Coordinates of C-alpha atoms and ligand atoms in Angstrom, one line a residue:
X1 CA -32.3 -69.5 6.6
X2 CA -35.7 -70.9 7.6
X3 CA -34.4 -70.9 11.2
X4 CA -33.3 -67.3 11.0
X5 CA -36.8 -66.4 9.6
X6 CA -38.4 -68.3 12.5
X7 CA -36.3 -66.4 14.9
X8 CA -37.2 -63.0 13.4
X9 CA -40.9 -64.0 13.2
X10 CA -41.1 -63.6 17.0
X11 CA -39.9 -60.0 16.6
X12 CA -42.8 -57.5 16.6
X13 CA -42.9 -54.0 15.2
X14 CA -45.5 -51.7 16.6
X15 CA -46.5 -49.1 14.0
X16 CA -48.5 -46.1 15.1
X17 CA -50.4 -44.3 12.4
X18 CA -52.0 -40.9 12.1
X19 CA -55.7 -41.0 11.1
X20 CA -55.5 -39.5 7.6
X21 CA -55.6 -41.4 4.4
X22 CA -52.4 -39.9 2.9
X23 CA -50.6 -40.8 6.2
X24 CA -52.0 -44.3 6.7
X25 CA -51.2 -45.5 3.2
X26 CA -47.4 -45.1 3.2
X27 CA -47.2 -46.6 6.8
X28 CA -49.1 -49.7 5.5
X29 CA -46.6 -50.0 2.7
X30 CA -43.8 -49.8 5.2
X31 CA -45.5 -52.3 7.4
X32 CA -45.9 -54.7 4.4
X33 CA -42.3 -54.3 3.6
X34 CA -41.1 -55.1 7.1
X35 CA -43.6 -58.0 7.3
X36 CA -42.0 -59.4 4.1
X37 CA -38.7 -59.3 6.0
X38 CA -40.1 -61.5 8.7
X39 CA -41.4 -59.1 11.4
X40 CA -44.8 -59.5 13.0
X41 CA -46.7 -56.2 12.8
X42 CA -49.2 -54.5 15.1
X43 CA -50.8 -51.4 13.7
X44 CA -52.0 -49.0 16.4
X45 CA -54.4 -46.3 15.3
X46 CA -56.8 -43.8 16.9
X47 CA -60.5 -44.7 16.7
X48 CA -61.2 -41.7 14.4
X49 CA -60.9 -42.6 10.7
X50 CA -59.6 -46.1 11.5
X51 CA -58.0 -48.3 8.8
X52 CA -59.9 -51.4 7.7
X53 CA -58.3 -54.4 9.4
X54 CA -59.9 -56.8 6.9
X55 CA -57.7 -55.4 4.1
X56 CA -54.6 -56.7 5.9
X57 CA -55.3 -59.9 7.8
X58 CA -51.6 -60.5 8.2
X59 CA -51.4 -57.6 10.7
X60 CA -52.8 -57.1 14.2
X61 CA -54.8 -53.9 14.4
X62 CA -55.3 -52.2 17.8
X63 CA -57.5 -49.1 18.3
X64 CA -56.7 -46.6 21.0
X65 CA -59.2 -44.0 22.4
X66 CA -58.4 -40.5 21.1
X67 CA -61.0 -38.3 22.8
X68 CA -61.5 -36.2 19.7
X69 CA -64.4 -33.9 19.8
X70 CA -67.2 -34.1 17.3
X71 CA -66.7 -30.5 16.2
X72 CA -62.9 -30.9 15.6
X73 CA -63.7 -33.9 13.5
X74 CA -66.5 -32.5 11.5
X75 CA -64.6 -29.3 10.7
X76 CA -61.5 -31.3 9.7
X77 CA -59.5 -29.0 12.0
X78 CA -56.2 -30.7 11.2
X79 CA -54.1 -28.8 13.8
X80 CA -56.7 -29.3 16.5
X81 CA -56.8 -33.0 15.8
X82 CA -53.0 -33.3 15.9
X83 CA -52.9 -31.4 19.3
X84 CA -55.7 -33.6 20.8
X85 CA -54.1 -36.9 19.6
X86 CA -50.7 -36.0 20.9
X87 CA -52.1 -34.9 24.2
X88 CA -54.4 -37.9 24.8
X89 CA -52.9 -41.0 23.2
X90 CA -49.6 -41.7 25.0
X91 CA -51.2 -43.3 28.0
X92 CA -53.6 -45.6 26.0
X93 CA -50.7 -46.6 23.7
X94 CA -48.5 -47.5 26.7
X95 CA -51.4 -49.4 28.2
X96 CA -52.0 -51.4 25.0
X97 CA -48.4 -52.3 24.4
X98 CA -48.0 -53.4 28.1
X99 CA -51.1 -55.6 27.7
X100 CA -49.7 -57.1 24.6
X101 CA -46.5 -57.9 26.3
X102 CA -48.3 -59.5 29.2
X103 CA -50.4 -61.7 26.8
X104 CA -47.4 -62.7 24.7
X105 CA -44.4 -62.9 27.0
X106 CA -42.3 -64.7 24.4
X107 CA -42.6 -61.8 22.0
X108 CA -40.0 -59.1 21.7
X109 CA -41.0 -55.6 20.6
X110 CA -38.1 -54.5 18.4
X111 CA -39.3 -51.0 18.0
X112 CA -42.1 -48.5 17.8
X113 CA -42.4 -46.9 14.4
X114 CA -44.6 -43.8 14.3
X115 CA -45.7 -41.1 11.9
X116 CA -44.1 -37.8 13.0
X117 CA -47.7 -36.4 13.2
X118 CA -48.3 -38.8 16.2
X119 CA -45.0 -38.0 17.9
X120 CA -46.5 -38.9 21.3
X121 CA -45.4 -42.5 20.5
X122 CA -41.7 -41.5 21.1
X123 CA -42.4 -41.0 24.8
X124 CA -43.9 -44.5 25.0
X125 CA -40.8 -46.0 23.2
X126 CA -38.6 -44.1 25.7
X127 CA -40.7 -45.4 28.7
X128 CA -40.5 -49.0 27.5
X129 CA -36.8 -48.6 26.5
X130 CA -37.5 -49.8 23.0
X131 CA -36.2 -48.2 19.8
X132 CA -38.3 -45.3 18.6
X133 CA -38.3 -44.7 14.8
X134 CA -40.1 -41.6 13.3
X135 CA -41.4 -41.7 9.8
X136 CA -42.0 -38.6 7.7
X137 CA -44.7 -39.4 5.2
X138 CA -44.3 -36.1 3.3
X139 CA -41.2 -34.5 1.6
X140 CA -38.0 -34.4 3.6
X141 CA -37.8 -30.6 3.1
X142 CA -41.1 -30.2 5.0
X143 CA -39.3 -31.2 8.2
X144 CA -37.3 -28.0 7.9
X145 CA -40.5 -26.0 8.0
X146 CA -41.3 -27.1 11.5
X147 CA -38.6 -25.9 13.8
X148 CA -39.1 -22.4 15.2
X149 CA -36.6 -20.3 17.2
X150 CA -37.2 -17.3 19.5
X151 CA -36.9 -14.1 17.4
X152 CA -33.6 -12.3 18.1
X153 CA -35.7 -9.1 18.7
X154 CA -37.6 -10.9 21.5
X155 CA -41.0 -10.8 19.6
X156 CA -42.5 -14.1 18.7
X157 CA -40.6 -16.7 16.7
X158 CA -38.8 -17.1 13.4
X159 CA -39.1 -20.2 11.2
X160 CA -36.2 -22.4 10.4
X161 CA -36.2 -21.3 6.8
X162 CA -35.0 -17.9 8.0
X163 CA -32.7 -19.5 10.5
X164 CA -30.9 -22.1 8.5
X165 CA -28.1 -20.5 6.6
X166 CA -28.0 -20.4 2.8
X167 CA -24.6 -22.3 2.8
X168 CA -24.7 -25.2 0.6
X169 CA -28.0 -24.3 -0.9
X170 CA -26.8 -22.0 -3.5
X171 CA -26.7 -24.2 -6.6
X172 CA -27.2 -21.6 -9.4
X173 CA -28.6 -24.4 -11.6
X174 CA -31.5 -25.1 -9.4
X175 CA -34.1 -23.4 -7.1
X176 CA -32.9 -24.0 -3.6
X177 CA -34.9 -25.9 -1.0
X178 CA -34.7 -22.7 1.1
X179 CA -36.4 -20.7 -1.6
X180 CA -39.1 -23.3 -1.8
X181 CA -39.6 -23.3 1.9
X182 CA -39.7 -19.5 2.0
X183 CA -42.6 -19.7 -0.5
X184 CA -44.7 -21.6 2.1
X185 CA -47.3 -19.2 3.6
X186 CA -46.7 -20.6 7.1
X187 CA -46.7 -18.1 9.9
X188 CA -43.9 -18.9 12.3
X189 CA -46.1 -17.8 15.2
X190 CA -48.7 -20.4 14.4
X191 CA -48.9 -23.8 16.1
X192 CA -45.8 -23.0 18.1
X193 CA -46.3 -25.5 20.9
X194 CA -47.2 -28.3 18.5
X195 CA -44.1 -27.6 16.3
X196 CA -41.8 -27.3 19.3
X197 CA -43.1 -30.6 20.8
X198 CA -42.9 -32.4 17.4
X199 CA -39.2 -31.4 16.8
X200 CA -38.3 -32.2 20.4
X201 CA -39.7 -35.7 20.3
X202 CA -38.5 -36.7 16.8
X203 CA -35.0 -35.6 17.8
X204 CA -35.1 -38.3 20.5
X205 CA -35.8 -41.0 17.9
X206 CA -33.1 -43.5 16.9
X207 CA -33.8 -42.9 13.3
X208 CA -36.0 -40.9 11.0
X209 CA -37.3 -42.7 7.9
X210 CA -38.4 -40.4 5.1
X211 CA -40.7 -41.5 2.3
X212 CA -38.6 -39.8 -0.3
X213 CA -35.9 -40.6 -2.9
X214 CA -32.4 -39.5 -2.4
X215 CA -32.0 -37.9 -5.8
X216 CA -35.2 -35.9 -5.5
X217 CA -34.2 -34.1 -2.3
X218 CA -30.4 -34.2 -1.9
X219 CA -30.2 -30.6 -0.7
X220 CA -32.9 -30.9 1.9
X221 CA -31.6 -34.2 3.2
X222 CA -28.1 -32.7 3.6
X223 CA -29.5 -29.8 5.7
X224 CA -31.6 -32.1 7.8
X225 CA -28.7 -34.4 8.5
X226 CA -26.8 -31.4 9.7
X227 CA -29.5 -30.2 12.1
X228 CA -30.9 -33.5 13.4
X229 CA -29.0 -36.0 15.5
X230 CA -31.0 -39.2 14.5
X231 CA -29.9 -41.0 11.4
X232 CA -32.0 -40.1 8.4
X233 CA -33.0 -42.8 5.9
X234 CA -34.5 -41.9 2.5
X235 CA -36.5 -45.1 1.9
X236 CA -39.0 -44.1 -0.8
X237 CA -41.2 -44.4 -2.7
X238 CA -42.7 -46.8 -0.1
X239 CA -45.6 -47.7 -2.4
X240 CA -43.1 -49.2 -4.9
X241 CA -41.0 -50.9 -2.2
X242 CA -44.0 -52.9 -1.1
X243 CA -46.9 -52.6 -3.5
X244 CA -50.1 -53.5 -1.6
X245 CA -53.7 -52.3 -1.3
X246 CA -54.3 -49.4 1.1
X247 CA -56.2 -49.9 4.3
X248 CA -58.5 -47.1 3.4
X249 CA -62.2 -47.4 3.8
X250 CA -62.9 -45.3 0.7
X251 CA -64.3 -47.6 -1.9
X252 CA -62.4 -47.6 -5.2
X253 CA -64.5 -47.5 -8.4
X254 CA -62.7 -49.9 -10.8
X255 CA -65.0 -49.2 -13.7
X256 CA -62.6 -46.5 -14.7
X257 CA -60.0 -49.1 -15.7
X258 CA -62.2 -50.6 -18.4
X259 CA -62.9 -47.0 -19.6
X260 CA -59.2 -46.3 -19.7
X261 CA -58.6 -49.5 -21.7
X262 CA -60.6 -47.9 -24.5
X263 CA -58.6 -44.6 -24.7
X264 CA -55.5 -43.9 -26.9
X265 CA -52.1 -44.1 -25.3
X266 CA -51.0 -41.1 -23.2
X267 CA -54.2 -39.2 -24.1
X268 CA -56.1 -39.1 -20.8
X269 CA -55.9 -36.3 -18.2
X270 CA -56.3 -37.9 -14.8
X271 CA -57.7 -35.4 -12.2
X272 CA -57.7 -35.9 -8.4
X273 CA -57.2 -33.6 -5.4
X274 CA -56.6 -36.3 -2.8
X275 CA -58.5 -37.2 0.4
X276 CA -58.7 -33.8 2.1
X277 CA -58.8 -30.8 -0.2
X278 CA -62.1 -29.0 -0.7
X279 CA -63.3 -26.4 -3.2
X280 CA -66.3 -24.3 -3.9
X281 CA -69.0 -25.0 -6.5
X282 CA -67.6 -22.3 -8.9
X283 CA -64.2 -24.0 -9.1
X284 CA -65.9 -27.3 -9.9
X285 CA -67.8 -25.7 -12.8
X286 CA -64.6 -23.9 -14.1
X287 CA -62.7 -27.2 -13.9
X288 CA -65.5 -28.9 -15.8
X289 CA -65.5 -26.4 -18.7
X290 CA -61.7 -26.4 -18.8
X291 CA -61.7 -30.1 -19.2
X292 CA -64.5 -29.9 -21.8
X293 CA -62.7 -27.3 -23.8
X294 CA -59.3 -29.1 -23.7
X295 CA -60.7 -31.7 -26.1
X296 CA -58.7 -34.4 -24.3
X297 CA -60.3 -37.4 -22.6
X298 CA -60.3 -37.2 -18.9
X299 CA -60.9 -39.3 -15.8
X300 CA -62.0 -37.0 -12.9
X301 CA -62.2 -38.0 -9.2
X302 CA -64.7 -35.9 -7.4
X303 CA -64.6 -37.1 -3.8
X304 CA -68.1 -36.8 -2.2
X305 CA -68.0 -33.9 0.2
X306 CA -65.1 -32.2 -1.5
X307 CA -67.3 -29.5 -3.1
X308 CA -68.5 -27.1 -0.4
X309 CA -72.3 -27.0 -0.2
X310 CA -72.8 -30.0 -2.5
X311 CA -73.1 -33.7 -2.1
X312 CA -71.2 -34.5 -5.3
X313 CA -71.5 -33.2 -8.8
X314 CA -75.1 -32.2 -8.9
X315 CA -74.1 -28.5 -9.7
X316 CA -72.6 -29.5 -13.0
X317 CA -74.8 -28.3 -15.9
X318 CA -76.5 -30.7 -18.3
X319 CA -74.8 -28.9 -21.2
X320 CA -71.4 -30.0 -19.8
X321 CA -72.4 -33.7 -19.7
X322 CA -73.9 -33.4 -23.3
X323 CA -70.7 -31.7 -24.6
X324 CA -68.4 -34.3 -23.0
X325 CA -70.3 -37.5 -23.4
X326 CA -68.1 -40.6 -23.3
X327 CA -64.9 -38.5 -23.5
X328 CA -65.1 -37.9 -19.8
X329 CA -65.5 -40.2 -16.8
X330 CA -66.2 -39.0 -13.3
X331 CA -65.8 -41.2 -10.3
X332 CA -66.0 -40.8 -6.5
X333 CA -62.7 -42.5 -5.8
X334 CA -60.3 -44.3 -8.1
X335 CA -57.6 -47.0 -7.7
X336 CA -55.1 -44.1 -8.3
X337 CA -51.9 -46.1 -8.4
X338 CA -53.3 -48.5 -11.0
X339 CA -54.7 -45.5 -13.0
X340 CA -51.3 -43.8 -13.0
X341 CA -49.6 -47.0 -14.3
X342 CA -52.1 -47.2 -17.2
X343 CA -50.6 -46.5 -20.6
X344 CA -53.6 -44.3 -21.5
X345 CA -52.8 -41.7 -18.9
X346 CA -50.8 -38.7 -20.2
X347 CA -51.1 -36.2 -17.4
X348 CA -52.1 -35.8 -13.8
X349 CA -53.9 -32.7 -12.7
X350 CA -53.2 -32.9 -9.0
X351 CA -53.4 -31.0 -5.7
X352 CA -49.7 -32.1 -5.3
X353 CA -50.1 -34.2 -2.1
X354 CA -46.8 -35.9 -1.4
X355 CA -48.2 -39.4 -2.2
X356 CA -49.7 -38.3 -5.4
X357 CA -46.5 -36.6 -6.3
X358 CA -44.4 -39.7 -5.7
X359 CA -46.9 -41.9 -7.5
X360 CA -46.9 -39.7 -10.6
X361 CA -43.1 -39.5 -10.7
X362 CA -42.8 -43.3 -10.3
X363 CA -44.9 -43.7 -13.5
X364 CA -43.3 -40.9 -15.5
X365 CA -46.6 -39.0 -15.6
X366 CA -46.2 -35.2 -15.9
X367 CA -48.3 -33.0 -13.6
X368 CA -50.6 -30.0 -13.8
X369 CA -50.4 -28.4 -10.3
X370 CA -53.2 -26.9 -8.3
X371 CA -51.9 -26.9 -4.7
X372 CA -54.4 -26.1 -1.9
X373 CA -52.6 -25.9 1.4
X374 CA -49.6 -27.0 3.6
X375 CA -46.9 -29.0 2.0
X376 CA -48.7 -29.1 -1.4
X377 CA -47.2 -25.6 -2.1
X378 CA -43.7 -27.0 -1.5
X379 CA -44.4 -30.0 -3.6
X380 CA -45.8 -27.9 -6.4
X381 CA -42.6 -25.8 -6.3
X382 CA -40.5 -29.0 -6.5
X383 CA -42.5 -30.3 -9.5
X384 CA -42.6 -27.0 -11.5
X385 CA -39.4 -25.3 -10.6
X386 CA -36.9 -27.8 -9.3
X387 CA -37.6 -31.1 -11.2
X388 CA -39.5 -29.4 -14.0
X389 CA -41.9 -32.2 -14.6
X390 CA -45.1 -30.2 -14.4
X391 CA -46.8 -26.9 -14.9
X392 CA -48.8 -24.7 -12.6
X393 CA -52.3 -24.4 -13.9
X394 CA -53.3 -20.8 -14.0
X395 CA -56.9 -19.9 -13.0
X396 CA -59.0 -19.4 -16.1
X397 CA -56.4 -21.0 -18.4
X398 CA -57.2 -24.7 -17.8
X399 CA -57.7 -25.8 -21.4
X400 CA -54.7 -23.9 -22.5
X401 CA -52.5 -25.4 -19.7
X402 CA -53.6 -28.9 -20.6
X403 CA -52.7 -28.3 -24.3
X404 CA -49.4 -26.8 -23.3
X405 CA -48.5 -29.9 -21.4
X406 CA -49.9 -32.6 -23.7
X407 CA -49.4 -31.1 -27.1
X408 CA -46.8 -28.2 -27.2
X409 CA -43.0 -28.4 -27.6
X410 CA -42.7 -27.0 -24.1
X411 CA -44.7 -29.9 -22.8
X412 CA -42.6 -32.4 -24.8
X413 CA -39.6 -31.4 -22.7
X414 CA -41.5 -31.8 -19.5
X415 CA -42.9 -35.2 -20.5
X416 CA -39.4 -36.3 -21.4
X417 CA -38.1 -35.2 -18.0
X418 CA -40.9 -37.0 -16.3
X419 CA -39.9 -40.3 -18.1
X420 CA -36.3 -39.7 -16.9
X421 CA -37.5 -39.4 -13.3
X422 CA -39.3 -42.7 -13.7
X423 CA -36.2 -44.4 -14.9
X424 CA -34.1 -42.9 -12.1
X425 CA -36.8 -44.0 -9.6
X426 CA -36.6 -47.6 -10.9
X427 CA -32.9 -47.5 -10.6
X428 CA -33.1 -46.5 -6.9
X429 CA -35.3 -49.5 -6.2
X430 CA -32.8 -52.0 -7.7
X431 CA -30.1 -53.7 -5.7
X432 CA -27.4 -51.1 -5.1
X433 CA -29.8 -48.3 -5.7
X434 CA -30.1 -45.5 -3.1
X435 CA -33.5 -46.7 -1.6
X436 CA -32.4 -50.3 -1.2
X437 CA -29.0 -49.3 0.1
X438 CA -30.6 -46.9 2.6
X439 CA -33.0 -49.7 3.8
X440 CA -30.1 -52.1 4.2
X441 CA -28.2 -49.5 6.2
X442 CA -31.3 -48.9 8.4
X443 CA -31.6 -52.6 9.0
X444 CA -28.0 -52.9 10.0
X445 CA -27.8 -49.8 12.2
X446 CA -31.2 -49.8 13.8
X447 CA -32.7 -53.2 13.6
X448 CA -29.4 -54.9 14.4
Ligands
UDP1 N1 -56.0 -41.8 -3.9 C1 -56.7 -42.9 -4.3 N2 -57.8 -42.7 -5.1 C2 -58.3 -41.4 -5.4 C3 -57.6 -40.3 -5.0 C4 -56.5 -40.5 -4.2 O1 -56.3 -44.0 -4.1 O2 -59.3 -41.3 -6.1 C5 -54.9 -42.0 -3.0 C6 -53.6 -41.6 -3.8 O3 -53.1 -42.7 -4.5 C7 -52.7 -41.2 -2.6 C8 -53.6 -40.7 -1.5 O4 -54.9 -41.1 -1.9 O5 -52.0 -42.4 -2.2 C9 -53.6 -39.2 -1.4 O6 -52.5 -38.8 -0.7 P1 -51.8 -37.4 -1.0 O7 -50.6 -37.4 -0.1 O8 -51.5 -37.3 -2.5 O9 -52.9 -36.4 -0.6 P2 -53.8 -36.1 0.7 O10 -55.0 -37.0 0.5 O11 -53.0 -36.5 1.9 O12 -54.1 -34.7 0.6

């Protein structure tokens, strides 16, 4: 056994991450899991928004130049950043891996695992003739929103949600994945080149790992398996497979845990809109009064810079702070996974990022949904309409929405379903459960 471990220890996985917090974190969990199986890990990342190497001394971190412009970065132009990285980073990645091989000739690179957002890594895997493995860090269904096809009328493109037939997606009991995808406001004529390149590259991968759970997205996974040649492995939620700190440079304020310790069980509304979403000052003030009027205790993350035109919460009136007193706690960044595990938390008012969605489901915490953009719309549809473990928060009805979820009979059903999902998730992570089985299958088929 020890000998076998020794042998594997010389096997290295190169893991290429996209420079966004919600993307880095699941890749670090995957890396931690593979490390626990005996692989050596090199994390390759662009200079921009680089992870903190000190948080994971067991890995080697390697920065590659990204040539991102100051304006692209300061405007958080997500599409522009993706285009630039995929245009510029293949050569530096190849160079870094070749250097690594020269310095450690005994080492064997088993594969290059990359976030689909940095799909340039597939061409490097092809060049080096090593296994390329793509990882989707958001919902499986989101993959279906990327392919585009020339319109039959010769004008522009149509999206895959219009192209993929309804067959097999017509379960009258549930909202179909196709309906959810159709609700995405994506214009099929936007980001065409990026979308075409992404799909072309990930189709060349030996496997696609998705940070999802089989029972959550059975329909979508079935459609993807039909349309994509690489084997698809649903190996989520990654944060439960390998619990570990993130490599984020955002500093967590742990004082909120001692505050949570003083609150009644399942009484607290936890509020956080993730690492990217931004709102205007009016929304911040409306949220504040909604929370104040709900009469529930709340823990609210307001990320510095997330309120346009403000540093932090200076625009909140004194009367709000006086009204709320100790009942409310506002922090800049929280240890979210620990917060959601806490017995005092009764609901999560979320932007519905995929990590937040999985983290909430894993702890049986029902959600109040306020999606902002991109896949958050799809995730909110899943939460409210498909899994029915949350409610969409209507503008101007915040206190009412909180009461509906936390006090009303309607909310009781939702809370019960959220606890059911937690149990199902735990079952998937046990020996014989879908996630563990899927990982074992991945190991056998891909890692050999
Ligand atoms: N998160 C955190 N502390 C906070 C807010 C968020 O640790 O105060 C983490 C959260 O646990 C999740 C990630 O940030 O893992 C956010 O990812 P998600 O996909 O939900 O949203 P994104 O930031 O990509 O929009």
